[in-house]
Short mmCIF file of C-alpha atoms in Angstrom, two decimals:
data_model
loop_
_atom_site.label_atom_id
_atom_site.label_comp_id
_atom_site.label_asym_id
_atom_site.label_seq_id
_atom_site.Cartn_x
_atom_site.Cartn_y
_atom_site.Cartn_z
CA UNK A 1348 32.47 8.90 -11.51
CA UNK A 1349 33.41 9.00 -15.07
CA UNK A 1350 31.34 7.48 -17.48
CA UNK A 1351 32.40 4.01 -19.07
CA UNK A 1352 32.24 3.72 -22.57
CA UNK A 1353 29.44 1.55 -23.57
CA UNK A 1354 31.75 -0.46 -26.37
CA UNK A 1355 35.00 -1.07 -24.08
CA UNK A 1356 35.18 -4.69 -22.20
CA UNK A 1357 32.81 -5.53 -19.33
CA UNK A 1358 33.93 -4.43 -15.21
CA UNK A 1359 35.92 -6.63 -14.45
CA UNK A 1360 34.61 -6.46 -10.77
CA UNK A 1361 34.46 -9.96 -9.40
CA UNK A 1362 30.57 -9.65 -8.55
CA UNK A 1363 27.52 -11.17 -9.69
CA UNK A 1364 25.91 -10.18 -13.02
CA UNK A 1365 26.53 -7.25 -14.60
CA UNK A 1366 26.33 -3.33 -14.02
CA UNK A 1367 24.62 -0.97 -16.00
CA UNK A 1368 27.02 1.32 -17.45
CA UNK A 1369 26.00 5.11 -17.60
CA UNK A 1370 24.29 7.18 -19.99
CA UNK A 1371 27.33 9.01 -21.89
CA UNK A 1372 28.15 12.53 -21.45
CA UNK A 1373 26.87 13.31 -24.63
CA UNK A 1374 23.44 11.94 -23.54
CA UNK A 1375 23.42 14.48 -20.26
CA UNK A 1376 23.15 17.71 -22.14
CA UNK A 1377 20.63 16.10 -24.61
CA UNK A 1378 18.36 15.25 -21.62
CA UNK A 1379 18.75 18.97 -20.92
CA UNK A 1380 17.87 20.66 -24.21
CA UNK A 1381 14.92 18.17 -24.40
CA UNK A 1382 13.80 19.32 -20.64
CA UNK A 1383 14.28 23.03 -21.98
CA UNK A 1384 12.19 23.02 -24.63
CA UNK A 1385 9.57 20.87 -23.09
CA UNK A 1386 8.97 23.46 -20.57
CA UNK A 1387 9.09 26.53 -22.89
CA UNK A 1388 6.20 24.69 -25.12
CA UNK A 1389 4.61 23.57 -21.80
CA UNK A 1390 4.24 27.55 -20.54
CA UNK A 1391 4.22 29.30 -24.16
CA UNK A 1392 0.78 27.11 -24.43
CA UNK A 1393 -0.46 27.84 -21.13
CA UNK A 1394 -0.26 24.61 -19.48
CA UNK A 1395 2.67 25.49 -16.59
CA UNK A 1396 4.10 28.66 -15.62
CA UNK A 1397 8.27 28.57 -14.53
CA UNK A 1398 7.15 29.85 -11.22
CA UNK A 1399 5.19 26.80 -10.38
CA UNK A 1400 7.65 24.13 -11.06
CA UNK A 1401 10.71 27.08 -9.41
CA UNK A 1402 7.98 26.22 -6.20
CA UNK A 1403 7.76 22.65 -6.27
CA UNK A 1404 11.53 21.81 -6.77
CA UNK A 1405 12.24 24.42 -3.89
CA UNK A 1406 9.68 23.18 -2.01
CA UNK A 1407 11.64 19.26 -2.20
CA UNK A 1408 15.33 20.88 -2.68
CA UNK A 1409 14.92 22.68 1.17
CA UNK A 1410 11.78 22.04 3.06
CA UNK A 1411 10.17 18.31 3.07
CA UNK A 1412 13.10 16.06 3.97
CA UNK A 1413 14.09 13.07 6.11
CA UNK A 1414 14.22 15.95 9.49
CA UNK A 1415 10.30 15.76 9.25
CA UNK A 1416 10.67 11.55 9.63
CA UNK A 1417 13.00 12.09 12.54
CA UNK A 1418 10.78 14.20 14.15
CA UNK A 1419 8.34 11.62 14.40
CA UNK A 1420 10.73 9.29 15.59
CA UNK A 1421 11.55 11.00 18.23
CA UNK A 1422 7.82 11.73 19.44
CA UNK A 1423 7.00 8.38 18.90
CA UNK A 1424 10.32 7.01 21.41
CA UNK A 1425 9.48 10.18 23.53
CA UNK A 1426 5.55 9.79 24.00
CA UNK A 1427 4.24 6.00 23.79
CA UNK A 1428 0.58 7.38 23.56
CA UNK A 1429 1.93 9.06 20.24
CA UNK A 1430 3.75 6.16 19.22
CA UNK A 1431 0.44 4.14 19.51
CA UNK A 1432 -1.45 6.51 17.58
CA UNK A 1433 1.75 6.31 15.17
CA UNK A 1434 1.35 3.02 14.44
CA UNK A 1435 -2.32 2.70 14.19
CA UNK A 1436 -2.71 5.32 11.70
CA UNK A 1437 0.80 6.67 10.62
CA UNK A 1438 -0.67 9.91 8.64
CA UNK A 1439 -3.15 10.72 11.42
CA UNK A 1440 -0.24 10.85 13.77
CA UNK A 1441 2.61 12.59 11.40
CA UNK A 1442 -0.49 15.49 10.85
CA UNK A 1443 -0.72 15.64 14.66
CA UNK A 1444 3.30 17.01 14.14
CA UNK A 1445 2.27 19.41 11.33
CA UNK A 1446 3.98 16.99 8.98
CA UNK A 1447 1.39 15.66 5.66
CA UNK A 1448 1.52 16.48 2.01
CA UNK A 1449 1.61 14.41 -0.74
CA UNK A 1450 3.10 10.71 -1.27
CA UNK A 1451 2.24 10.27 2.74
CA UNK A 1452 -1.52 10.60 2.42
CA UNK A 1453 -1.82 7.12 3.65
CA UNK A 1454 1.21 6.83 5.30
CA UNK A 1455 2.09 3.16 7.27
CA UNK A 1456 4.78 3.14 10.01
CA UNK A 1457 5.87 -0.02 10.90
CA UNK A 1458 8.13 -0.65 13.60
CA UNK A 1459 11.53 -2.09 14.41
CA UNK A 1460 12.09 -4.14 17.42
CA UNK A 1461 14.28 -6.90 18.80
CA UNK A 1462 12.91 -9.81 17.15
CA UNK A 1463 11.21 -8.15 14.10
CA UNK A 1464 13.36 -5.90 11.48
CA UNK A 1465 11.69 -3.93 8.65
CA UNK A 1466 12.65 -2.39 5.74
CA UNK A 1467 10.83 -1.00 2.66
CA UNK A 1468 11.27 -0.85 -1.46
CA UNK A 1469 9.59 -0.43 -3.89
CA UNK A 1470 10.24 -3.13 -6.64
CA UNK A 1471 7.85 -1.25 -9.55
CA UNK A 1472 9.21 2.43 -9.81
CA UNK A 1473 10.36 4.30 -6.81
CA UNK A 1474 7.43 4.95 -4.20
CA UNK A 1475 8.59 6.49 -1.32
CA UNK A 1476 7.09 8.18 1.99
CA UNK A 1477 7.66 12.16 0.87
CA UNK A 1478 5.65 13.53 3.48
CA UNK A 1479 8.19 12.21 6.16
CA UNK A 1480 11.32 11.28 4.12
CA UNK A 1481 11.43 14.06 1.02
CA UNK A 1482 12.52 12.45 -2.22
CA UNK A 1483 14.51 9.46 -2.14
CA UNK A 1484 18.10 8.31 -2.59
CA UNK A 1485 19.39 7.47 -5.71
CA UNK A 1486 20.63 3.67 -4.41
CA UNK A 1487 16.82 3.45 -3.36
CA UNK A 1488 15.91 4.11 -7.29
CA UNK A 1489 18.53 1.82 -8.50
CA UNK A 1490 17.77 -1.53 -10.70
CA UNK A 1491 19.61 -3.47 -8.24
CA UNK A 1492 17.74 -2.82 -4.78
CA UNK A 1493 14.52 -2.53 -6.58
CA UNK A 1494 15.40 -6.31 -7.79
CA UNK A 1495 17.03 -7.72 -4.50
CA UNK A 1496 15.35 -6.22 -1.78
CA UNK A 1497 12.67 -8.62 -1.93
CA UNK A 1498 14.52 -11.65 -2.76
CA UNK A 1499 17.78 -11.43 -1.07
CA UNK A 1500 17.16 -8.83 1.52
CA UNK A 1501 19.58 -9.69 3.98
CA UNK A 1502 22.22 -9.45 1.29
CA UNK A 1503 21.35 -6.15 0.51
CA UNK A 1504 21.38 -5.27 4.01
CA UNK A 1505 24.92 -6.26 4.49
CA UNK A 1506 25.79 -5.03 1.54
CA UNK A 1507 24.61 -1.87 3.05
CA UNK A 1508 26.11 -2.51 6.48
CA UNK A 1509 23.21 -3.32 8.01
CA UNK A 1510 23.86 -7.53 9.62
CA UNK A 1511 20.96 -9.07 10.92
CA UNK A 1512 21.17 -12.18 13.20
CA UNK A 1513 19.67 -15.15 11.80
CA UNK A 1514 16.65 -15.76 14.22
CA UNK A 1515 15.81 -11.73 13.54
CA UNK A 1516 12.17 -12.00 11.30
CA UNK A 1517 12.62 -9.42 8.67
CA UNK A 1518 9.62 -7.84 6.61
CA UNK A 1519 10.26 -6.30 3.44
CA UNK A 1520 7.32 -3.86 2.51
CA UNK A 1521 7.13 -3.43 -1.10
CA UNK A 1522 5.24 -0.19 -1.76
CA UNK A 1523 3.07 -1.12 -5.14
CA UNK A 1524 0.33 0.52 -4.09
CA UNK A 1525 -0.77 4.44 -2.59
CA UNK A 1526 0.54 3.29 0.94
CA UNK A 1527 3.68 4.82 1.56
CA UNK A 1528 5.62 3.07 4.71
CA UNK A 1529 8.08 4.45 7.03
CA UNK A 1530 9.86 1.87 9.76
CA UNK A 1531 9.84 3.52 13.36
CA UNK A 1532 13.43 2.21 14.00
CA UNK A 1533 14.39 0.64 17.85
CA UNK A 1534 15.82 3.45 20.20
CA UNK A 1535 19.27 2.74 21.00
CA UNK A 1536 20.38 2.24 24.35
CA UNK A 1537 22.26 5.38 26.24
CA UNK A 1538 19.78 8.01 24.81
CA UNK A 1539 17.50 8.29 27.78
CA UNK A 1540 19.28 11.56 29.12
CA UNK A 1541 18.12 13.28 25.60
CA UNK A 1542 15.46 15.49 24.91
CA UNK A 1543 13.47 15.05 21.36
CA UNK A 1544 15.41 17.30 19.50
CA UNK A 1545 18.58 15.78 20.60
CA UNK A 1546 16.66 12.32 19.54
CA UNK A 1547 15.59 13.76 16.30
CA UNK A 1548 19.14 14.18 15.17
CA UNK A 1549 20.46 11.19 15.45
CA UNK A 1550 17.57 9.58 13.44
CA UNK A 1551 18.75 9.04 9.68
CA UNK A 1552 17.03 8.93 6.63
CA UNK A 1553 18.51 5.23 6.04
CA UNK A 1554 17.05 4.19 9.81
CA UNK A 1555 13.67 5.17 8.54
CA UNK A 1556 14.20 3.21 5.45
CA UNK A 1557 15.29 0.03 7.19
CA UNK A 1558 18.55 -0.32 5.51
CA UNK A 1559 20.55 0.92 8.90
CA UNK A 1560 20.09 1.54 12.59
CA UNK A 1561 20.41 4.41 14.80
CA UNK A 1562 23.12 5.10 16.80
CA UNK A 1563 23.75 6.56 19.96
CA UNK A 1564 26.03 9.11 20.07
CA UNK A 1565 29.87 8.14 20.10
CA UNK A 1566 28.69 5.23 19.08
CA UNK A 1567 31.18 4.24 16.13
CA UNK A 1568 30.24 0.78 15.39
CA UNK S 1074 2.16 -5.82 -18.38
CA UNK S 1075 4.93 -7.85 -18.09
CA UNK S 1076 7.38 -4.89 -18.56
CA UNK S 1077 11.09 -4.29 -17.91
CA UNK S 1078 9.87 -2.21 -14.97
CA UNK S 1079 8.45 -5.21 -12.86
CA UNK S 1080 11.83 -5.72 -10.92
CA UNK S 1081 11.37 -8.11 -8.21
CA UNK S 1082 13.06 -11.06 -8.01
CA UNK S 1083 15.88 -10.37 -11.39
CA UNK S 1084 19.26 -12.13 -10.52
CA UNK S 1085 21.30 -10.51 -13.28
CA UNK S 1086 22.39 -7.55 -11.09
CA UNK S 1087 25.14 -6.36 -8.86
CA UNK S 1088 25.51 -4.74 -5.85
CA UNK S 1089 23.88 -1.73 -4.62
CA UNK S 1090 25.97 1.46 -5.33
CA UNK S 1091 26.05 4.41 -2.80
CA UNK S 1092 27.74 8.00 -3.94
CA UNK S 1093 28.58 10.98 -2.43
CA UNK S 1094 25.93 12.43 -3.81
CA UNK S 1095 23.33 10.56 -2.66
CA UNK S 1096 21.94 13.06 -0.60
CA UNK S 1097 21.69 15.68 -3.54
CA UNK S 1098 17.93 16.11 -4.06
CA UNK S 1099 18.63 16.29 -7.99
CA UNK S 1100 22.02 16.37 -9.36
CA UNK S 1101 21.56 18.43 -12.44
CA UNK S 1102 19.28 21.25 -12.54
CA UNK S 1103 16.97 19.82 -15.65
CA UNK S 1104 16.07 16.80 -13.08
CA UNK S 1105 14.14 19.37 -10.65
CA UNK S 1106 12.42 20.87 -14.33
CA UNK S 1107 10.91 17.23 -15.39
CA UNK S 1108 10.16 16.72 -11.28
CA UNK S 1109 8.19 19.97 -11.02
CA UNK S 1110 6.22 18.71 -14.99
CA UNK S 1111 5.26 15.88 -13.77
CA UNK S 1112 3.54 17.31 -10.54
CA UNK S 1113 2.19 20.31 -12.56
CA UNK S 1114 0.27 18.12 -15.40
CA UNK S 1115 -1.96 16.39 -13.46
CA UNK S 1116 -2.39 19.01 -11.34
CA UNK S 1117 -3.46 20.68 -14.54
CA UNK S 1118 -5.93 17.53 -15.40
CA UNK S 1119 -3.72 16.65 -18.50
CA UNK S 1120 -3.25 13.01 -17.19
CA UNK S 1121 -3.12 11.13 -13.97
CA UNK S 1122 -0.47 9.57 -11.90
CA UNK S 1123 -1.48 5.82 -12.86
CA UNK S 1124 -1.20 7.17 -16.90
CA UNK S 1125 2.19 8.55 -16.20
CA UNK S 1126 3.30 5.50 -14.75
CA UNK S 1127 1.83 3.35 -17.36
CA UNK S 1128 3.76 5.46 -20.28
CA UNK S 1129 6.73 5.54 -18.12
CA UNK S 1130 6.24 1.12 -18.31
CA UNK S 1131 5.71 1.03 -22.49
CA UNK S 1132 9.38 3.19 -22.78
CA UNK S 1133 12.05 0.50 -23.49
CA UNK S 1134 14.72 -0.85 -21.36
CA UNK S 1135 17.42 1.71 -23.15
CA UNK S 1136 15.25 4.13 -21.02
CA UNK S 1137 14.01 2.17 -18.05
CA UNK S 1138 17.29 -0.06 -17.01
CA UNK S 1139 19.98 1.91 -18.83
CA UNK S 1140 19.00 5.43 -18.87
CA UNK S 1141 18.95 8.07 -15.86
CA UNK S 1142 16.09 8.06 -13.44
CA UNK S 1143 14.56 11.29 -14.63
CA UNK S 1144 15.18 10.24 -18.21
CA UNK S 1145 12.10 8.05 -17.51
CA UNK S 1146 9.88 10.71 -16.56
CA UNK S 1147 10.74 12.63 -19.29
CA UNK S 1148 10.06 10.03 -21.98
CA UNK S 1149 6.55 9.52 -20.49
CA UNK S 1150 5.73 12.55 -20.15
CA UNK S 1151 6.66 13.74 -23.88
CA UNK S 1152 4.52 10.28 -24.14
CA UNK S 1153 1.67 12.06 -22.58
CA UNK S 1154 1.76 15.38 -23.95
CA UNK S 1155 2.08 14.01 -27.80
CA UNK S 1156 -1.11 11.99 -26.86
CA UNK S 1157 -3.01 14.42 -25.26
CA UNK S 1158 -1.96 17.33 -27.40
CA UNK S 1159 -0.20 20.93 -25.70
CA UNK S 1160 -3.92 22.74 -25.86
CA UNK S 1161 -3.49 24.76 -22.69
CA UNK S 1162 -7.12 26.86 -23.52
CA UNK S 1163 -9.42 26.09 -20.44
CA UNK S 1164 -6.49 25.52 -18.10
CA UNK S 1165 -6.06 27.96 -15.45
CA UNK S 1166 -2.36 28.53 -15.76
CA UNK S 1167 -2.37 31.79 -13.43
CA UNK S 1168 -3.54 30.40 -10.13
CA UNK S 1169 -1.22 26.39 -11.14
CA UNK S 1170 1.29 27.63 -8.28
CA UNK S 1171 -0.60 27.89 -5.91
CA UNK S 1172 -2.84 24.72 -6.83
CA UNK S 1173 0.16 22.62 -6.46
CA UNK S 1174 1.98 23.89 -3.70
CA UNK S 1175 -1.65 23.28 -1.92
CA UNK S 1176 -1.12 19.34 -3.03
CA UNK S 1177 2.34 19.40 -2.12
CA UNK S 1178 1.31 20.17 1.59
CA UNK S 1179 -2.15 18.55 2.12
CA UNK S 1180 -2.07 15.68 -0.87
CA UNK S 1181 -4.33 14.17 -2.91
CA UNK S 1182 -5.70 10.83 -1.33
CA UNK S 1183 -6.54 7.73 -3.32
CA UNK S 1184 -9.27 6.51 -1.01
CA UNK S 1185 -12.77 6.54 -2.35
CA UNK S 1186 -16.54 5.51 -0.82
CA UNK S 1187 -16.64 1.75 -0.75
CA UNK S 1188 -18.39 0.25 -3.56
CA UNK S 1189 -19.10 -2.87 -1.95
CA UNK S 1190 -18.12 -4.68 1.90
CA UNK S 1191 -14.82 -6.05 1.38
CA UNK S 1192 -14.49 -9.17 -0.03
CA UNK S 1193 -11.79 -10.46 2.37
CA UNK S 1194 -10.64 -10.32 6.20
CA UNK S 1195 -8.03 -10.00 8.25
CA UNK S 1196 -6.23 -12.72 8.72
CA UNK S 1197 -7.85 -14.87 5.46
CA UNK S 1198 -5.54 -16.88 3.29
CA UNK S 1199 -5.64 -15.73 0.23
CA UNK S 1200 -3.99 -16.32 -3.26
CA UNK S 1201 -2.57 -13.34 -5.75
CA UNK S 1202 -4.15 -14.46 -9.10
CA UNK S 1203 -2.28 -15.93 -11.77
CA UNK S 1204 -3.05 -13.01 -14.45
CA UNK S 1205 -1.14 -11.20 -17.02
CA UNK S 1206 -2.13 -8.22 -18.32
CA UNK S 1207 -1.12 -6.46 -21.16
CA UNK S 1208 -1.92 -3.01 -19.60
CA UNK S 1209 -0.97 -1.38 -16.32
CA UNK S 1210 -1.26 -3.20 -13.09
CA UNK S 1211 0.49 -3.17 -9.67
CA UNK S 1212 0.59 -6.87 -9.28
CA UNK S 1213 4.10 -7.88 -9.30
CA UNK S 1214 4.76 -10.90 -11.26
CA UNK S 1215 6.72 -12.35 -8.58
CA UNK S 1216 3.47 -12.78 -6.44
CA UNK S 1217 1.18 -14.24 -8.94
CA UNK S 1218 -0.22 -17.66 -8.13
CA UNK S 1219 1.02 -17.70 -4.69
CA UNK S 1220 -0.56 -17.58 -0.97
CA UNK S 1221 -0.15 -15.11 1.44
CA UNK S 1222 -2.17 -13.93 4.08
CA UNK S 1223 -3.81 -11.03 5.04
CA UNK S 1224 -2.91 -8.64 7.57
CA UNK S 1225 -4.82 -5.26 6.89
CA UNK S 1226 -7.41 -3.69 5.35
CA UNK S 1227 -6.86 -0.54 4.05
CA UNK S 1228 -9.66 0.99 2.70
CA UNK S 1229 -10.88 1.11 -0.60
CA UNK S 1230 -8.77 3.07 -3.06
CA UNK S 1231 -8.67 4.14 -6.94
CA UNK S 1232 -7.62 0.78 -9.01
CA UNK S 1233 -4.62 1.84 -11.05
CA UNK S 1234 -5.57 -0.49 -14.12
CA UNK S 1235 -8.83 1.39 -14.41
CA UNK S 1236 -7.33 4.59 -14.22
CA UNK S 1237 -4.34 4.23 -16.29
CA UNK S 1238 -6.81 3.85 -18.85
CA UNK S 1239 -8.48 6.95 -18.12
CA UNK S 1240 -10.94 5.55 -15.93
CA UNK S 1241 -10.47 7.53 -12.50
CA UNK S 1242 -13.64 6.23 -10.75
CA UNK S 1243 -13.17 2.99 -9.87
CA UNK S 1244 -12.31 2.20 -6.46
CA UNK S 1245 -11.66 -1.34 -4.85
CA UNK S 1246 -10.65 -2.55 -1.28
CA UNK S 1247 -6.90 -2.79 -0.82
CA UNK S 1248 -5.67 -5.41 1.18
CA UNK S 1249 -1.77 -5.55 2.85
CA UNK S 1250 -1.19 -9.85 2.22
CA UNK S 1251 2.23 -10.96 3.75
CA UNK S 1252 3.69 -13.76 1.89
CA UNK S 1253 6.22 -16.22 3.66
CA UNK S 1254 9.49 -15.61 1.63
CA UNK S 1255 9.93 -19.20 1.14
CA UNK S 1256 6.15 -19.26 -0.67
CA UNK S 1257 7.99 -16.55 -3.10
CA UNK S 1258 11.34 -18.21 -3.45
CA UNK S 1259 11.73 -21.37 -2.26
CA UNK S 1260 14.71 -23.05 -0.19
CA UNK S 1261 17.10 -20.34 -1.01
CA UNK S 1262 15.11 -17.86 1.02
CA UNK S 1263 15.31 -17.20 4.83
CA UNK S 1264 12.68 -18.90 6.93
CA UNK S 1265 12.14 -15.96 9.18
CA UNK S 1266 11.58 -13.68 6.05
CA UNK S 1267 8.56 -12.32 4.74
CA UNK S 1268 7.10 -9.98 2.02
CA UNK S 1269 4.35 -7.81 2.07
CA UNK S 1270 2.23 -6.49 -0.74
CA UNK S 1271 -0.57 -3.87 -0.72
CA UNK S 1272 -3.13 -5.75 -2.97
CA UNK S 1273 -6.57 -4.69 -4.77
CA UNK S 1274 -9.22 -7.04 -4.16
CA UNK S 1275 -9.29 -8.06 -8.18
CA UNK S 1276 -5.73 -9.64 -7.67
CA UNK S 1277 -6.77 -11.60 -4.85
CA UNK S 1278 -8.84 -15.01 -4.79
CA UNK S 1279 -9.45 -17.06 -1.94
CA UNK S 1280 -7.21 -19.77 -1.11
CA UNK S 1281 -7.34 -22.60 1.40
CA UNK S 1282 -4.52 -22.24 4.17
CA UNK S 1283 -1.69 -24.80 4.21
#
């Protein structure tokens, strides 16, 4: 996406309100040079060491990522004595799995059915299940779902491609505090021949979110 | 504080944009740099996450509804370490590492020994109070003065006004209250809609049900 340029007219898009444009090129490698040289301060006076943070963004880059969440899920449709567990204490249950770490110390699972839909936000900053999910989506970040989740939630959700019937009750968990939620998302139909892996993968990161379902496979719609 | 940070509720926005890269963990390689910081300061004791996130709320909205995500962090955190100084004597830099990766896998829980029984139950009807601080707080203005009721208790945890101030110790119970969207927004919300808040027991007062 190139960058508009902050003085030219406003988008013309016919929506509501306006966008924020993006930072300027010139901006980017700014941010960089100033992320540079706070790091070499940072280790030259002994605070971090390069390896440590080279660890940490690894560790989120490859190994804790939505697959962890999905392998829940699947327990959880697999094994209703897990799924109980799951939903009476969500990190209990995820540790059971192997799966903890940080940002899913106290994590909440809530769950999807026919009548009831959740989905969760975070209105403040950006707090997100890491344990389970990783790090989150940049359109989870964003100004705009931040602001309209919790207002105009079903608006969002379309705008997403997720349409909820009208008589569906939909709960919109807005993570302001240490809990970190997850939404256990409804099974779909045609997946009882499947094993838990084959369950696992069809279980997105955007399922767990609330902002989609899951589909069966070869199922387009 | 009433910062361009508290979100909830702002009209003046547009849609939700998705990219191709929205699966990219970080999309430029300084982003992963300021992520692994801000995980290795407080694991180094030079601030806590509640300060982070209260210098993250003071930047302005050039920063915090124009700028790049990570842009925040890093304006906070060169927030932090001009306030706090870059004195790394009595930090153990050598064994930092392995320190954090230990966090990364087990955490770092919030919970703490309950001062007090809880104040509320399950199930009470309660109101989020009608207060405006000036300093950090995870009471979203869109939920002050209104009634909601309570669903869960969930333990008692560190208070993040306290502790952005430096204060670490002081826990209080945290309540989940689920407010009837039309309580938050009136007529133009969805009767069948709700929003739920995880609330510390010094935002809440008791209310009498409708």
């Amino acid at each position: 996406m190139t960058a508009p340029d902050r003085d030219s007219a406003p988008d013309p898009h016919p929506h509501h309100g306006t966008e924020a444009p993006e930072a300027p090129e010139a901006d980017r490698s700014d941010l960089a040079a100033r992320v540079a040289a706070l790091e070499a301060l940072l280790v030259e006076r002994g605070l971090v060491t390069t390896d440590a943070i080279d660890a940490v963004v690894a560790a989120y880059e490859s190994d804790i990522g939505p697959l962890r969440g999905a392998r829940v899920v699947a327990r959880a449709w697999a094994d209703p004595a897990f799924k109980a567990r799951l939903l009476a204490d969500g990190a209990a249950a995820a540790a059971e799995l192997g799966i903890t770490g940080l940002r899913g110390e106290h994590l909440v699972v809530v769950e999807n059915t026919p009548a009831v839909h959740n989905a969760v936000v975070c209105t403040l900053c950006s707090c997100y299940p890491w344990s389970v999910l990783g790090l989150p989506p940049s359109w989870y970040k964003s100004s705009e779902y931040r602001a309209r989740m919790v207002f105009e939630p079903r608006a969002v959700l379309a705008e997403l491609g997720l349409v909820l019937d009208d008589d569906v009750e939909l709960v919109v968990w807005d993570s302001n505090a240490e809990t970190r939620y997850m939404v256990l998302p409804e099974r779909p139909l045609g997946t009882d021949h499947l094993g838990e892996a084959e369950l696992a993968a069809l279980v997105t990161r955007d399922a767990m979110v609330g902002v989609a379902r899951v589909r069966a496979p070869g199922d387009d719609r | 504080m009433n910062g361009w940070h508290d979100l909830g509720g702002l009209q003046a926005l547009g849609p939700v944009r998705r990219s191709d890269h929205d699966d990219e963990v970080f999309h430029e390689g300084w982003e992963g740099r300021v992520f692994g910081i801000s995980l290795a300061l407080p694991a180094q004791g030079l601030y806590n996450l509640n300060e982070f996130r209260a210098a993250r709320e003071r930047l302005g909205p050039e920063v915090l509804i124009l700028g790049e995500y990570y842009e925040r962090w890093l304006g906070a955190i060169e927030r932090l370490v001009e306030e706090k100084g870059v004195d790394g004597a009595g930090m153990d830099a050598a064994s930092l590492a392995e320190r954090l990766m230990a966090v990364v896998r087990s955490g770092a829980p919030a919970t703490r020994p309950a001062p007090a029984p809880p104040r509320f139950s399950t199930g009470e009807t309660v109101r989020a109070r009608n207060v405006h601080p000036a300093g950090h707080t995870r009471l979203p203005r869109y939920a002050r003065g209104h009634v909601g009721r309570v669903t869960t208790l969930r333990g008692c945890m560190v208070v993040p006004d306290a502790s952005a101030e430096g204060d670490d110790d002081v826990a209080e119970h945290l309540y989940t209250v689920r407010f009837a969207a039309r309580e938050l927004w009136g007529e133009v919300a969805s009767a069948n809609d709700a929003v739920c808040l995880d609330l510390w027991e010094r935002y809440l007062e008791p209310a009498v049900p409708a």
